[in-house]
Coordinates of C-alpha atoms in Angstrom, one line a residue:
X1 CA -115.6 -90.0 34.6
X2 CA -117.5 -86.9 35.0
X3 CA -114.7 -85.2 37.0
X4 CA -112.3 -86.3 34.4
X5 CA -114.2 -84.9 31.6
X6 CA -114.9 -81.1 33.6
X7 CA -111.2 -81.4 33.7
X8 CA -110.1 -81.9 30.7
X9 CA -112.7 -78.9 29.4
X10 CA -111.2 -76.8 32.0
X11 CA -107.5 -77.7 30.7
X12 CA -108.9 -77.2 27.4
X13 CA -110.6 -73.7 27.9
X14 CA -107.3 -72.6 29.7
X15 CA -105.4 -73.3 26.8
X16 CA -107.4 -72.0 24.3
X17 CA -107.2 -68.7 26.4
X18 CA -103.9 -69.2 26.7
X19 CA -103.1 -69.3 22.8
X20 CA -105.0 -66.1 22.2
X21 CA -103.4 -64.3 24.8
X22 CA -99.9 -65.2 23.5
X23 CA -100.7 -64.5 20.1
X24 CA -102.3 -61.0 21.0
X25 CA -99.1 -59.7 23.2
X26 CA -96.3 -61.1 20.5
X27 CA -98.4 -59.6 17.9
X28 CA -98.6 -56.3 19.7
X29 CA -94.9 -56.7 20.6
X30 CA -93.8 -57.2 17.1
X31 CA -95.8 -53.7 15.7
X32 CA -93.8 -52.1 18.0
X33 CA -90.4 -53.5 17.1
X34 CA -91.6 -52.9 13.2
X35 CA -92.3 -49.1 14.2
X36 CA -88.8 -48.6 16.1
X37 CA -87.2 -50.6 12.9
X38 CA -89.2 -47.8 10.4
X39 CA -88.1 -44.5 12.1
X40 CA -84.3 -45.9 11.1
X41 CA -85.1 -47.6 7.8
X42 CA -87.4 -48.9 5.1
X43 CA -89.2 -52.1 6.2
X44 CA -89.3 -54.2 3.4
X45 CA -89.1 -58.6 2.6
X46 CA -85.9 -58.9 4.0
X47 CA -86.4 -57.4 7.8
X48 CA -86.7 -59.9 10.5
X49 CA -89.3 -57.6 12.4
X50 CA -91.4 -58.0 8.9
X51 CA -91.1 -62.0 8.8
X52 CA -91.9 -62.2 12.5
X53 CA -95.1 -59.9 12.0
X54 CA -96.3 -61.7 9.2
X55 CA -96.3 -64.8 10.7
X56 CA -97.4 -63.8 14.0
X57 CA -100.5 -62.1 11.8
X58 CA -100.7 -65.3 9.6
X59 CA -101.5 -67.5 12.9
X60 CA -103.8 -65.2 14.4
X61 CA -106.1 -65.4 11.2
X62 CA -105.8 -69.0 11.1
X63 CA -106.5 -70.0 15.3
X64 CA -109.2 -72.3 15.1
X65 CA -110.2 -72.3 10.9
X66 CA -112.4 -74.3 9.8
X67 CA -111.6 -76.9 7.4
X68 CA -113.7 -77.6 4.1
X69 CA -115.5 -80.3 3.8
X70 CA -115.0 -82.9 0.8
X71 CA -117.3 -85.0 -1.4
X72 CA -116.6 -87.9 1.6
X73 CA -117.1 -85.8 4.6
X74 CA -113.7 -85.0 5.3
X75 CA -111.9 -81.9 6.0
X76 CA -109.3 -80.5 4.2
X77 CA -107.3 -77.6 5.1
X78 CA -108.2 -74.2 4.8
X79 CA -106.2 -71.0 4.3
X80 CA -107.3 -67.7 6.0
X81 CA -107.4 -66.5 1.9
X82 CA -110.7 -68.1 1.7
X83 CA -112.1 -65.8 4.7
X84 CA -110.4 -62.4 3.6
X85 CA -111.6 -62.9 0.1
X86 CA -115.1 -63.5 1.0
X87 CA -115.4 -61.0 4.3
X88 CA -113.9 -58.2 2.5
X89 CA -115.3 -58.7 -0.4
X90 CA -117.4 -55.4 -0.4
X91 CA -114.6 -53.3 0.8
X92 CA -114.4 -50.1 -2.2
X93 CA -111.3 -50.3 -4.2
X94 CA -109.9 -53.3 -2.8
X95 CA -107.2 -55.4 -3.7
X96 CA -108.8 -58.8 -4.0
X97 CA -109.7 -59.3 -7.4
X98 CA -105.6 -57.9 -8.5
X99 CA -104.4 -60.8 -6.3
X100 CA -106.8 -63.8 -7.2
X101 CA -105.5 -62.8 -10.5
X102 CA -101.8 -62.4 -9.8
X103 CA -100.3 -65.3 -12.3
X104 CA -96.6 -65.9 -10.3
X105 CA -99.4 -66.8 -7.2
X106 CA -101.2 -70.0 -7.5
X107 CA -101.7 -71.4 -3.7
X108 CA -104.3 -70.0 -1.3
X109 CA -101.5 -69.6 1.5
X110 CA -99.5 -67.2 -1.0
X111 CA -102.4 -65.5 -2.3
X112 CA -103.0 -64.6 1.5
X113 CA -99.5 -63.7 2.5
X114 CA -99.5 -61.4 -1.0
X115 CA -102.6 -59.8 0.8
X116 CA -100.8 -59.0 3.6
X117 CA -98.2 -57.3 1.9
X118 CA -100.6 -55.2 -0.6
X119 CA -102.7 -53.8 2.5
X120 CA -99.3 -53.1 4.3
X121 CA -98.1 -51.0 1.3
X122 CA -101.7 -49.2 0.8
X123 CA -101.8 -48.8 4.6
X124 CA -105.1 -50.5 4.6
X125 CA -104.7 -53.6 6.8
X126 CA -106.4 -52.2 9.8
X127 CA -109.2 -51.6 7.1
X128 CA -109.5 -54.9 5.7
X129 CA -109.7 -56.5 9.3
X130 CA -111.8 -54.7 10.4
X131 CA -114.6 -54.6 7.9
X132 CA -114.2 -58.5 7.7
X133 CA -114.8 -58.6 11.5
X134 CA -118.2 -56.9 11.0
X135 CA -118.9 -59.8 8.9
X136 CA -120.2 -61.6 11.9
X137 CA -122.0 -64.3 9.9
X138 CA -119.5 -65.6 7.6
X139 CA -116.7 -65.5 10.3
X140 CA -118.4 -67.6 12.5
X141 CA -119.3 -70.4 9.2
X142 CA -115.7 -69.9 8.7
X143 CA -114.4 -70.4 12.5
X144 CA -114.9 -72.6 15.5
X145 CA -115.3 -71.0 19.0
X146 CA -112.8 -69.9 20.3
X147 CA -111.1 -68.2 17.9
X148 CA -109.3 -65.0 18.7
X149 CA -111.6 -63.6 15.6
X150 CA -114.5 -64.4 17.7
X151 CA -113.1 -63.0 21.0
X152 CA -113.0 -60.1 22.1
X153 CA -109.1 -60.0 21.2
X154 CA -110.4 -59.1 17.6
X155 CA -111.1 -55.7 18.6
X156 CA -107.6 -54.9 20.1
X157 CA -106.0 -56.7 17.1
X158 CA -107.6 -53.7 14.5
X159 CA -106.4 -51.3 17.2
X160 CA -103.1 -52.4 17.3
X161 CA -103.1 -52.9 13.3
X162 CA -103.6 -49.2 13.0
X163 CA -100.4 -48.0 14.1
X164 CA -98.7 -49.9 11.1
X165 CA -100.7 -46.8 8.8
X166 CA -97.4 -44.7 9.2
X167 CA -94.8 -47.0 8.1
X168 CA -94.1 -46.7 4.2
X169 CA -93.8 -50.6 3.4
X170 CA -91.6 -52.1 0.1
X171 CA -92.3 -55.1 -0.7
X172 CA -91.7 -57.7 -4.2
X173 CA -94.6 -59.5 -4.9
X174 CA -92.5 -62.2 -6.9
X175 CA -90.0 -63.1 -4.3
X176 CA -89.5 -65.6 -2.2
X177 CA -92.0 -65.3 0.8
X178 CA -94.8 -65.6 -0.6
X179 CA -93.9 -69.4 -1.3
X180 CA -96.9 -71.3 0.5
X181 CA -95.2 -74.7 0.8
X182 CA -94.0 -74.2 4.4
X183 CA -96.1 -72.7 7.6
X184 CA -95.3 -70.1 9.2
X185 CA -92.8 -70.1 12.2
X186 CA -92.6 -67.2 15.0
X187 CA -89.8 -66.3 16.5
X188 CA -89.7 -66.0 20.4
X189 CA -86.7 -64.7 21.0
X190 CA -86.5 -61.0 20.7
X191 CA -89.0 -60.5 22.8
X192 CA -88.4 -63.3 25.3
X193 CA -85.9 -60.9 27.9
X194 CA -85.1 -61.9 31.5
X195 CA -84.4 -59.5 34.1
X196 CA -83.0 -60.4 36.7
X197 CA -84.0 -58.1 40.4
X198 CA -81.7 -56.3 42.8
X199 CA -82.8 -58.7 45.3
X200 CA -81.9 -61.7 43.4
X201 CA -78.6 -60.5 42.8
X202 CA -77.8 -59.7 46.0
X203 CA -78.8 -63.1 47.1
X204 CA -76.7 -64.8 44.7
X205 CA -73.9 -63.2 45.2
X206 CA -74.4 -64.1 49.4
X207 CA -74.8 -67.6 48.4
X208 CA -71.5 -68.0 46.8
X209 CA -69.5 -65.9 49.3
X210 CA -71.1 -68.5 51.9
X211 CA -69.8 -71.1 50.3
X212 CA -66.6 -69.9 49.3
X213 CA -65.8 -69.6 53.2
X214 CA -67.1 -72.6 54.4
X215 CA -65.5 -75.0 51.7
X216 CA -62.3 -73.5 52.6
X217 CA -60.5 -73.6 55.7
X218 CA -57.1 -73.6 54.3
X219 CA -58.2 -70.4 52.6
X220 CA -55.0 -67.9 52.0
X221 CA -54.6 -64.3 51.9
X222 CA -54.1 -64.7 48.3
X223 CA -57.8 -66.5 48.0
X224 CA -59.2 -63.9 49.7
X225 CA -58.1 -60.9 47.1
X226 CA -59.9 -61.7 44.4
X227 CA -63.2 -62.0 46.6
X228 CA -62.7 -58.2 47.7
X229 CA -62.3 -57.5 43.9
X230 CA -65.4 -59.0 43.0
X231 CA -67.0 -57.5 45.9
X232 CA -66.3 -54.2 44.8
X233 CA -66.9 -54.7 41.4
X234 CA -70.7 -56.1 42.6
X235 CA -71.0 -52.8 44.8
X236 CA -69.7 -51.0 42.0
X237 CA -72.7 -52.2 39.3
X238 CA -75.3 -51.6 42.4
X239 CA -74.2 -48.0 42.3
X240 CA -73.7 -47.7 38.7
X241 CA -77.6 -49.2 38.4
X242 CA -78.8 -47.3 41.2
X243 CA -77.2 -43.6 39.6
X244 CA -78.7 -44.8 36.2
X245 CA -82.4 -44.9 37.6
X246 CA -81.8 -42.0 39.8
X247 CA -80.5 -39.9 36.2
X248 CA -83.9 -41.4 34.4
X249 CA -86.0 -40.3 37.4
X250 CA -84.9 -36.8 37.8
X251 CA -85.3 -36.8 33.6
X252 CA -88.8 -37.8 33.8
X253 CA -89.1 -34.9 37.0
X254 CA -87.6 -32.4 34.6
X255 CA -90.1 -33.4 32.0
X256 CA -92.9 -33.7 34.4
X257 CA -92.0 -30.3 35.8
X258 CA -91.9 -28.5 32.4
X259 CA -94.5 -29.8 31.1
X260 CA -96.7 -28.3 34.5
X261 CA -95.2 -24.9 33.5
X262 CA -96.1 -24.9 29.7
X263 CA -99.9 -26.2 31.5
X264 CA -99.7 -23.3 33.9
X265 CA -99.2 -21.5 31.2
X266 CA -101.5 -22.4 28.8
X267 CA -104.3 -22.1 31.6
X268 CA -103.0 -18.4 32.4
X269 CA -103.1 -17.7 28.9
X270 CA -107.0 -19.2 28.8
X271 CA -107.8 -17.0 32.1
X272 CA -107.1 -13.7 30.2
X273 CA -108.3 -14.8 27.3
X274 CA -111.4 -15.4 29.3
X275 CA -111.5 -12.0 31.0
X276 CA -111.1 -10.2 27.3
X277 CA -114.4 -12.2 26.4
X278 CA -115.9 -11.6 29.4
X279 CA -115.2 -7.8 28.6
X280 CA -116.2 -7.7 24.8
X281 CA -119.6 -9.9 26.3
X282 CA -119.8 -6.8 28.6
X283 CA -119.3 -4.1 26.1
X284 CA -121.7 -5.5 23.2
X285 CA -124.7 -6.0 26.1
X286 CA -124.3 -2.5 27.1
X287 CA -124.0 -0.9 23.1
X288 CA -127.0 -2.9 22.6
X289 CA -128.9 -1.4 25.6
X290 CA -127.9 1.9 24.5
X291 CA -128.8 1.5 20.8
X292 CA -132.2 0.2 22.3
X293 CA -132.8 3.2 24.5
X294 CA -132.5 5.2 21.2
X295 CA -134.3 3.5 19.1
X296 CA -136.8 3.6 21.3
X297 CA -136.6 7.5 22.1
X298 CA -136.5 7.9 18.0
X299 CA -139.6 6.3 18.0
X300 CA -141.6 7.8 20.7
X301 CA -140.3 11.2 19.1
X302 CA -141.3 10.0 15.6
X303 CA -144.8 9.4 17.3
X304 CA -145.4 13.1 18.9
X305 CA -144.7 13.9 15.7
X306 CA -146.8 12.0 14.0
X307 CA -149.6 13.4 16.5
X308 CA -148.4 16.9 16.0
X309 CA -149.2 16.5 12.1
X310 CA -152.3 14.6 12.7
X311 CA -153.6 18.1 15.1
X312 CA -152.3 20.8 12.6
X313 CA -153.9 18.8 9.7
X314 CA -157.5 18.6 11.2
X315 CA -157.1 22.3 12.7
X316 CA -156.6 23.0 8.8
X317 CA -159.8 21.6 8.0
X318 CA -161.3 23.3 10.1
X319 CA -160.0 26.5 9.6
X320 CA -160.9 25.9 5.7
X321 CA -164.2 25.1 5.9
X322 CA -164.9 28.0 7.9
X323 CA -163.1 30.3 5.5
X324 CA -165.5 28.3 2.9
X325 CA -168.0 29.0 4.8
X326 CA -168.6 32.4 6.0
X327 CA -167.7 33.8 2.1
X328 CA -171.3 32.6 1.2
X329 CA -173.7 34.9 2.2
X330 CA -177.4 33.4 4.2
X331 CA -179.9 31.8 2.4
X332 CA -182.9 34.1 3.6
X333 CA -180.7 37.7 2.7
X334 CA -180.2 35.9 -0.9
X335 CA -184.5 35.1 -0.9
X336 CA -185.4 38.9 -0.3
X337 CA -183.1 40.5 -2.4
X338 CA -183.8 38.1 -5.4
X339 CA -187.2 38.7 -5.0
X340 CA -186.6 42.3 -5.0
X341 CA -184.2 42.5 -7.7
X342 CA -187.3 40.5 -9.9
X343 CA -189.8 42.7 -9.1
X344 CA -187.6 46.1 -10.1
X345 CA -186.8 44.0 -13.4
X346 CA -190.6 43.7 -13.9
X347 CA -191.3 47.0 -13.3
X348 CA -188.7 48.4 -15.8
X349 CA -189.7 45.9 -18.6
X350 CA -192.9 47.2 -18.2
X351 CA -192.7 50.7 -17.4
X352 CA -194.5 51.5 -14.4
X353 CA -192.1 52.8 -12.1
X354 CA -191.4 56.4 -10.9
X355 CA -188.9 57.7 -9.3
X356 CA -190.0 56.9 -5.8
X357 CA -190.0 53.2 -6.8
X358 CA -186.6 53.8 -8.2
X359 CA -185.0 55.1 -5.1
X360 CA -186.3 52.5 -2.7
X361 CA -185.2 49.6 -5.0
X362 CA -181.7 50.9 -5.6
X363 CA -179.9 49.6 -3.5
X364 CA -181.8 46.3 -4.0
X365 CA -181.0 46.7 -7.6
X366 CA -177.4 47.5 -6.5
X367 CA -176.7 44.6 -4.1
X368 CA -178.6 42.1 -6.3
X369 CA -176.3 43.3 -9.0
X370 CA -173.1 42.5 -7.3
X371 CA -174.6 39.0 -6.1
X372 CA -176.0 38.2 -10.1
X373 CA -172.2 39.3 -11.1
X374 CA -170.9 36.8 -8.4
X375 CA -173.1 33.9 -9.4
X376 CA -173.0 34.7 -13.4
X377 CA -169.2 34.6 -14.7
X378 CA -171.2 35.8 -18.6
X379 CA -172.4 39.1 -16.5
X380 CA -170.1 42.0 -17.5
X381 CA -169.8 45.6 -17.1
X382 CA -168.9 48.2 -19.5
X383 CA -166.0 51.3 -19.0
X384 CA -168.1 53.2 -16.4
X385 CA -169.0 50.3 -14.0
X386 CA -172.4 50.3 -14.6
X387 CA -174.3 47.3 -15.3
X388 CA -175.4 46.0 -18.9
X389 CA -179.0 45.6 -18.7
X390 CA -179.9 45.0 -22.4
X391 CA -178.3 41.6 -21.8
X392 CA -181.5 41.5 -19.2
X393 CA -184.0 42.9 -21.1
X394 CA -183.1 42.4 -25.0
X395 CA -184.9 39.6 -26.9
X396 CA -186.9 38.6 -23.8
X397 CA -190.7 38.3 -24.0
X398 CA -192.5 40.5 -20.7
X399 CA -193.2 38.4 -18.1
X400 CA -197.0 40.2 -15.9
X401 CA -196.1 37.8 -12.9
X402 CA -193.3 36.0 -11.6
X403 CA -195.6 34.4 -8.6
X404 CA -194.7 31.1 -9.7
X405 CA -190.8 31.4 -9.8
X406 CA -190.3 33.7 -6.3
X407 CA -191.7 31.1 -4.0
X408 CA -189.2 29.0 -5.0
X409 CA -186.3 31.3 -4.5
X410 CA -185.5 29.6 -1.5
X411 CA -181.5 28.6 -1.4
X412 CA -178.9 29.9 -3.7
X413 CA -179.4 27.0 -5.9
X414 CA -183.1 28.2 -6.6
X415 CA -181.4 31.2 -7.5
X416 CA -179.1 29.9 -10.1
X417 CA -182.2 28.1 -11.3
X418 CA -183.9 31.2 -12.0
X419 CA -181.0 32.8 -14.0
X420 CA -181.4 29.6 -15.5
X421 CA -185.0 30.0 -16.8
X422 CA -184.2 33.5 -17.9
X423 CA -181.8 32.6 -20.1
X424 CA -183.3 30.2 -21.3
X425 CA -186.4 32.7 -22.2
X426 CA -188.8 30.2 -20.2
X427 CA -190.6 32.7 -18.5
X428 CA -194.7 33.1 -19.1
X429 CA -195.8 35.9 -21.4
X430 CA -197.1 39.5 -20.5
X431 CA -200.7 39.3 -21.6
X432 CA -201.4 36.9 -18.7
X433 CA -203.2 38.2 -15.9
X434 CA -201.4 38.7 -12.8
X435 CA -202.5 36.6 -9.8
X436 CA -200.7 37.9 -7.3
X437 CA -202.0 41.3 -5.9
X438 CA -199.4 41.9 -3.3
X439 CA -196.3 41.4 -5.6
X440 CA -197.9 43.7 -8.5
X441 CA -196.0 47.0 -8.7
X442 CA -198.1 50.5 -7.8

C-alpha cells in the first residue's frame, strides 16, 4: 500500500508539472503568433490568435483555484475575477472598479475576460500580473500548491506578457466573448507541427522500394518506370531541401559577416576616439603644469617684492628720523646760551653793562636770538633785521636774580618753559636781593 501511494504522488507531481509546462510553452507560443498577426493587422475579438491567447491566459489563472466555501462546507466554484480584483486592488489608476461596474457584465467569468481585454488595450497586463504576484499572501489563500502562480513559471509568464505592450489591441466590450456561460477551450493545432527528418525519409522511401521488388516477380518494364520517376522526384526534393538550407546558411554567414565589419568598425572608431582623449588628457595635464609653474613664479616674484617694499620702507624711517634728528641742536649748547642770553637781558634791564660786557655777550645775544626766533613763532623782526626788544623788556617788572629759573634750563623743553614764565610776567621782582654771586653781572 505504501508503494502504491508513493506512486500515485509521483504520477501526481509529474502531472501537475506536466500541466504547467504545457500551459507555459502554448502560452508563450501563442504571444508570438499574436505579435506576427499585429505587424500585418489590428488584433481585435474576431482573430483566432486573440481567442487562443485568451483562453490559454484564462486557464493559466485558473490551474489549481480555490473554491469558496459555502454556509454547508462545500465548495463552489471560483473565477480568477475574485483574485485579480483583490491582488490588484492597489494598482494606481486601475481598471477594476470601471469593470465591477460595467452593467452589460454580470458574471465573474466575464467580468474577468473584460479585464483581460481592458489591460490588453491599456498595455498594462504584464502590470496587473505582476503586481498581483507580489501579493504573496492572498495568492496563496486563493491557490493550492501547485499552481503555476505559485511556481516559478509565474515569473516567466509576466516576462512573456510584456511583449504584448506593442500591439495596439481593439476590442468591444459588449460583444459576444465576454459571455461566461461556456469554459474556455485551447486550440492545439497551430502549434502542434510535425517534421519529419532526412533520415526518416530516406528510410521510408527504402522500405517501399524493398517491398515493391520482392512482392513482384512478374514485375514489367512498364512497373518499373514509374519507380525511376518517383526516384528522381525523391532525389529531386533532397536537393531542392538541401540548396534551401545551404541559401539560409550562407544568409545567416552574410549577416554574421557584416555584422563583424560594422563591430570592427565600431571598435576602430572607439580606438581613435580613445587616442583623441588620451591626447586632450595629455594636453590639459601639461597646460595645467604650466599655468602652475607661473603661478607659482608670479608669486615668488610678488614676494621679493613685497620684501623690496618692506626694506625701502624701513630705510625711510630711518633716514627720517635722522633728518628729524640732527635739525635739533644738543641739549648742553641750548643750556649755556640760554643762560647767557638771561644774564645779558638782566644786565640791559638794569643797566650795568659796558661796552666790554656788550662785546663778549654778542654773539651770545646773536645766537640766542636766532634760537628764541626758532622756538617763538610771536618773535618778529622789524625792516632792518634787528631784533624787537621792547617786546622783551616793555611792561615787565626787573627781575635782580634769575638763580632759580637757570638751573632748570636743562632740555629745550625747560627752555620753552622759561619763555613761558616771561610771558607770563611770573618772574620775581628787582628789589630782592640777589643770591647768587657768581651769576651777578660786574
Amino acid at each position: 500500500m505504501a508503494s502504491l501511494s508513493l506512486s500515485r504522488k509521483k504520477n501526481a507531481s509529474r502531472n501537475a508539472a506536466v500541466e504547467r509546462k504545457n500551459l507555459i510553452t502554448v502560452c508563450r507560443f501563442s504571444v508570438k503568433t499574436l505579435i506576427d498577426r499585429s505587424c500585418f493587422e489590428t488584433i481585435d475579438d474576431s482573430a483566432p490568435e486573440f481567442l487562443n491567447f485568451a483562453s490559454i491566459l484564462e486557464q493559466i489563472l485558473s490551474h489549481r483555484l480555490k473554491g469558496q466555501l459555502t454556509w454547508f462546507g462545500y465548495e463552489s466554484p471560483r473565477s480568477f475575477w475574485d483574485y485579480i480584483r483583490v491582488a490588484c486592488s492597489k494598482v494606481s489608476h486601475s481598471c477594476i472598479c470601471s469593470i465591477e461596474n460595467m452593467e452589460n457584465v454580470s458574471s465573474s467569468r466575464a467580468k474577468g475576460r473584460a479585464w483581460i481585454r481592458v489591460a490588453l488595450m491599456e498595455k498594462r497586463l504584464s502590470e496587473y500580473i505582476t503586481a498581483a504576484l507580489r501579493e504573496y499572501k492572498t495568492t496563496r489563500r486563493f491557490y493550492d500548491d501547485g499552481a503555476i502562480v505559485l511556481g516559478e513559471e509565474a515569473n516567466m509568464l509576466a516576462g512573456m506578457l510584456l511583449g504584448l505592450n506593442a500591439i495596439d489591441f481593439s476590442f468591444c466590450l459588449k460583444g459576444e466573448g465576454l459571455d461566461g456561460s461556456y469554459p474556455a477551450v485551447i486550440d492545439y493545432t497551430p502549434y502542434l507541427k510535425f517534421t519529419q527528418s532526412s533520415d526518416s525519409i530516406s528510410s521510408d522511401e527504402e522500405e517501399l522500394r524493398t517491398l515493391g521488388s520482392s512482392g513482384s516477380e512478374s514485375s514489367t518494364p512498364e512497373n518499373i518506370g514509374p519507380l525511376l520517376i518517383r526516384d528522381e522526384n525523391i532525389w529531386y526534393n533532397k536537393c531542392t531541401r538541401v540548396e534551401q538550407k545551404y541559401r539560409l546558411t550562407l544568409e545567416q554567414k552574410g549577416y554574421l559577416e557584416e555584422l563583424v565589419r560594422l563591430r570592427e568598425a565600431q571598435l576602430s572608431d572607439s580606438g581613435t576616439q580613445n587616442k583623441l582623449l588620451l591626447q586632450r588628457i595629455k594636453d590639459t595635464e601639461l597646460s595645467h603644469k604650466l599655468e602652475k609653474e607661473q603661478l607659482e613664479y608670479i608669486i615668488v616674484e610678488l614676494q621679493d617684492q613685497l620684501t623690496v617694499l618692506k626694506n625701502n620702507d624701513l630705510r625711510s624711517r630711518q633716514e627720517l628720523t635722522t633728518h628729524l634728528t640732527n635739525q635739533w641742536p644738543s641739549p648742553g649748547a641750548l643750556d649755556v646760551k640760554a643762560v647767557a642770553l638771561e644774564t645779558l637781558l638782566y644786565q640791559k634791564h638794569n643797566e650795568h653793562w659796558d661796552d666790554k660786557t656788550y662785546h663778549r655777550f654778542g654773539h651770545l645775544s646773536t645766537d640766542a636770538s636766532l634760537f628764541q626766533i626758532s622756538f617763538d613763532p610771536g618773535h618778529s623782526q622789524d625792516g632792518n633785521g634787528k631784533h624787537d626788544s621792547s617786546r622783551l623788556s616793555g611792561g615787565k617788572e626787573e627781575t635782580p636774580s634769575l638763580l632759580g629759573l637757570c638751573g632748570s634750563l636743562t632740555s629745550v623743553a625747560s627752555y620753552k618753559s622759561l619763555t613761558s614764565l616771561k610771558s607770563s610776567e611770573c618772574l620775581a621782582s628787582p628789589t630782592t636781593e640777589m643770591t647768587s654771586p657768581g651769576l651777578t653781572p660786574s
